Amino acid sequence: MTDVLIVGAGPAGLSAALACREQGLSVRVVDEFYRPGGRLLGQLHEEPDGQWWNGLEEAAKLHDKALQAGVDIRCGVSVYNVAKADGNWQAFTTEGVCEVPALLLATGASETAVPVPGWTLPGVMSIGAAQVMTNVQRVRPGERGVVIGINVLSVAIARELQLAGIHVDRMVLPALSPVTSSAGHPEKVMESMLRVAHLAPSPLIRLGSRLVQSLGLQKRGIRFYPSGGIRMWGIPFQLRTAALEIVGTGQVEGVRIARISPEGVPVPGSEKIIPADFVCIAGGLSPLAELAAVAGCAFAYLPSLGGHVPLHNERMQTSLPGLYVAGNITGIESAKVAIAQGTVAGLSIAADLGKLREPEPLRHAMERVCLVRQQAAIQFHPDIALGRERLHQMYEQAQAM
Amino acid sequence: MDRRIQHHPVLGAIAPGKTLTFQYNGKPYTALHGDTVAAALLAHGVRQLRVHEESGSPRGFYCNIGHCYECRVTINNRPGVRACLTLVEADMEVFSGERLPAPLKHPKAKDSSEGRDSQLLQKGLREG
Amino acid sequence: MTSPDMVICRCEEVGLGKLLQTAAAHGCSARELKLRTRAGMGTCGGRSCRSLILAMLEESASQAPGHDMPLGCQPPVRPVSFSMLGGTE
């Protein structure tokens, strides 16, 4: 019988698999994507030291190590249910039922949309879809695109599209609506970008500090933001423009935009339709924790971590014995944090199965997560550390009950 | 028009690979080994992969990673397969999803067999 | 501002207008909204619209999200054929 089943062959899952193998456990990893690497595959950005973080290369390194270590990796396999059975976990997959003493959910995140009317047209895709199509599948999403939603994720990916020679016409906000929350509010978008831009040394800080420099924005605010936007990497960032509707017959042909007030109210008479053949919707990421939910895990709602997160501790244990989590399912952070968490999860599993010969590596791995977090080049939310503290508190409280 | 990103300043050139042929809605298309069905079709400028089963509104891939199921197509007679997760294989037959009749919800079908069937259905429902 | 309605649940094509109307008429939870409109009951299992429905309720009905997973979560979390569930092919 396999000792450990890991759902997700992304950076967290593969790192956990390696850590388990190093302690002599037998490991199977399943992933519904057709190749291993998870969302690490599409990543491509400059680190503060000028080196490129090349997701395809990093994923290949992890994959090769895992194969050499004897990890059984099965791609194209979906897990549709998990359940407790006689002290073990049963995972119901499209290749049969797998019963194991330890189950790790490393399923990552899903994207939250910021919808506008017309967003179901062919040619409208999530910003992540454009990243994967460009960097992994090497097919242009289109000839002329508009990105709706300005945040850390969309800025990073717009840069990647531009790097690949794809014409991103502009970045705009979604029209204000009950489902777009503050994403359609220029003042709030500006605040949130500046907060993140000041967090860490990162290419994104260029956007923040350029904005601050060119307009003295900290004093005067969004009111004096130029309507044509500020260009970064040749792409106009139009925080005072909203996409009201995506138009086209059968597929995307254009976007109806309008200038907006600092509170997101369209300026009458400023509407026009701009041509486009693809549109990217960018709302942010949220933990993909449906398997934790069907397993019966308790959750916490923590916006700083991206939404609903399964309760777990720093050893990556959930409140359900034998069930672990690692990576973006625990809260939205970077691939490096996912790798560090995966290592913790693997060692934690080994310890719980009585196979960890010494406690040192686990303690060291847990410290490493904090270190990697502090050094992160891209943070999605300024309050991640606080969010994690709150999460661990809630886990302890739940355990004490 | 070449919709593929042949050269990339950091990722380099696309690795040379085998070309395959497959069919979409009865038409032949070429693909590169390693393409997903969604990517191969996009490389030919084809974005529509199905229509909404009730409204008939055109749909294509949205998330491209298997979460949203918008890209579902019928492949070699198997329906509901995600085009974004499925690698093209030689001679694959892919069909887009079509609008399905909804006689209970839309009984006002025009003079057609669909209309007659829905009238009969209404009669059955009334009379039990 | 008159703007065209927009689809929130892509799978079942449930529009924002319908969701707002239903929420206002019944003062309901996310789960009840799902049961009344079918939003969240389509092929993707609510994966794409769960957070949108939550955002809508937070904004329009001042319902702060609770700690539990909204809309509930029932297996199977992927569409599976009967043959996979134990029948014959």
Tab-separated table of C-alpha atoms in Angstrom, chain A residues 32-34 39 44 52 54 56 78 107 109-111 113 119-126 128-129 132-135 137-143 160 163-164 166 250-251 277-278 281 288, chain B residues 1-14 34-36 38-40 42-43 45-49 57-67 69-70 82 84-87:
chain	number	residue	atom	x	y	z
A	32	GLU	CA	-5.417	16.672	-13.359
A	33	PHE	CA	-3.193	18.854	-15.563
A	34	TYR	CA	-1.483	16.939	-18.363
A	39	ARG	CA	0.949	26.949	-11.860
A	44	LEU	CA	8.329	34.087	-15.504
A	52	TRP	CA	14.867	35.372	-14.110
A	54	ASN	CA	11.760	30.655	-14.951
A	56	LEU	CA	9.327	25.914	-16.630
A	78	SER	CA	-8.808	13.993	-11.240
A	107	THR	CA	-4.437	21.682	-4.993
A	109	ALA	CA	-5.738	28.148	-6.031
A	110	SER	CA	-8.490	29.162	-8.396
A	111	GLU	CA	-8.992	32.604	-9.876
A	113	ALA	CA	-13.280	36.817	-11.660
A	119	TRP	CA	-17.458	38.204	-20.308
A	120	THR	CA	-18.712	34.817	-21.530
A	121	LEU	CA	-17.696	35.543	-25.141
A	122	PRO	CA	-15.000	33.331	-26.660
A	123	GLY	CA	-11.744	35.281	-26.394
A	124	VAL	CA	-12.402	36.376	-22.815
A	125	MET	CA	-10.170	34.427	-20.468
A	126	SER	CA	-8.779	34.633	-16.961
A	128	GLY	CA	-3.932	33.014	-15.606
A	129	ALA	CA	-5.269	31.410	-18.772
A	132	VAL	CA	-0.453	29.497	-19.431
A	133	MET	CA	-1.345	29.869	-23.122
A	134	THR	CA	1.614	32.229	-23.626
A	135	ASN	CA	4.398	30.706	-21.544
A	137	GLN	CA	1.548	26.425	-24.711
A	138	ARG	CA	3.366	29.170	-26.608
A	139	VAL	CA	0.262	30.318	-28.497
A	140	ARG	CA	-0.738	33.975	-28.565
A	141	PRO	CA	-4.011	34.622	-26.729
A	142	GLY	CA	-4.711	37.111	-29.542
A	143	GLU	CA	-3.382	40.056	-31.482
A	160	GLU	CA	4.957	38.450	-19.191
A	163	LEU	CA	7.782	40.111	-22.954
A	164	ALA	CA	6.435	37.435	-25.275
A	166	ILE	CA	1.906	40.133	-27.274
A	250	GLY	CA	-19.505	35.057	-31.642
A	251	GLN	CA	-16.247	36.236	-30.072
A	277	ASP	CA	-9.651	40.280	-29.927
A	278	PHE	CA	-8.905	38.991	-26.444
A	281	ILE	CA	-10.204	39.146	-16.472
A	288	LEU	CA	-8.976	25.749	-4.072
B	1	MET	CA	-0.781	33.999	-39.743
B	2	ASP	CA	1.495	32.373	-37.216
B	3	ARG	CA	-0.192	32.595	-33.877
B	4	ARG	CA	2.552	30.660	-32.170
B	5	ILE	CA	5.237	32.420	-30.160
B	6	GLN	CA	8.183	30.987	-32.074
B	7	HIS	CA	10.868	32.982	-30.318
B	8	HIS	CA	10.910	34.249	-26.751
B	9	PRO	CA	13.693	36.427	-25.303
B	10	VAL	CA	13.932	34.344	-22.124
B	11	LEU	CA	12.225	31.034	-22.878
B	12	GLY	CA	13.945	30.590	-26.231
B	13	ALA	CA	12.603	28.985	-29.395
B	14	ILE	CA	9.743	26.487	-29.445
B	34	GLY	CA	2.394	18.592	-27.007
B	35	ASP	CA	-0.515	20.920	-27.924
B	36	THR	CA	-3.705	20.740	-25.976
B	38	ALA	CA	-7.665	24.247	-26.933
B	39	ALA	CA	-4.189	25.534	-27.793
B	40	ALA	CA	-4.097	23.845	-31.180
B	42	LEU	CA	-6.423	28.788	-30.849
B	43	ALA	CA	-3.287	28.542	-32.983
B	45	GLY	CA	-7.740	31.305	-34.638
B	46	VAL	CA	-10.593	29.060	-33.515
B	47	ARG	CA	-12.008	30.301	-30.217
B	48	GLN	CA	-15.511	28.910	-30.033
B	49	LEU	CA	-15.530	25.424	-28.498
B	57	SER	CA	-24.519	31.546	-26.396
B	58	PRO	CA	-21.049	30.897	-27.815
B	59	ARG	CA	-18.360	29.747	-25.369
B	60	GLY	CA	-14.618	29.119	-25.522
B	61	PHE	CA	-12.022	28.281	-22.919
B	62	TYR	CA	-11.916	30.612	-19.915
B	63	CYS	CA	-9.492	29.358	-17.266
B	64	ASN	CA	-7.367	27.059	-19.445
B	65	ILE	CA	-6.469	24.882	-16.426
B	66	GLY	CA	-9.486	22.600	-16.091
B	67	HIS	CA	-11.430	24.447	-13.398
B	69	TYR	CA	-15.365	23.359	-17.714
B	70	GLU	CA	-16.225	25.980	-20.365
B	82	ARG	CA	-11.878	19.452	-21.212
B	84	CYS	CA	-7.594	22.637	-22.171
B	85	LEU	CA	-6.352	19.488	-20.413
B	86	THR	CA	-6.324	17.068	-23.329
B	87	LEU	CA	-3.316	16.597	-25.583
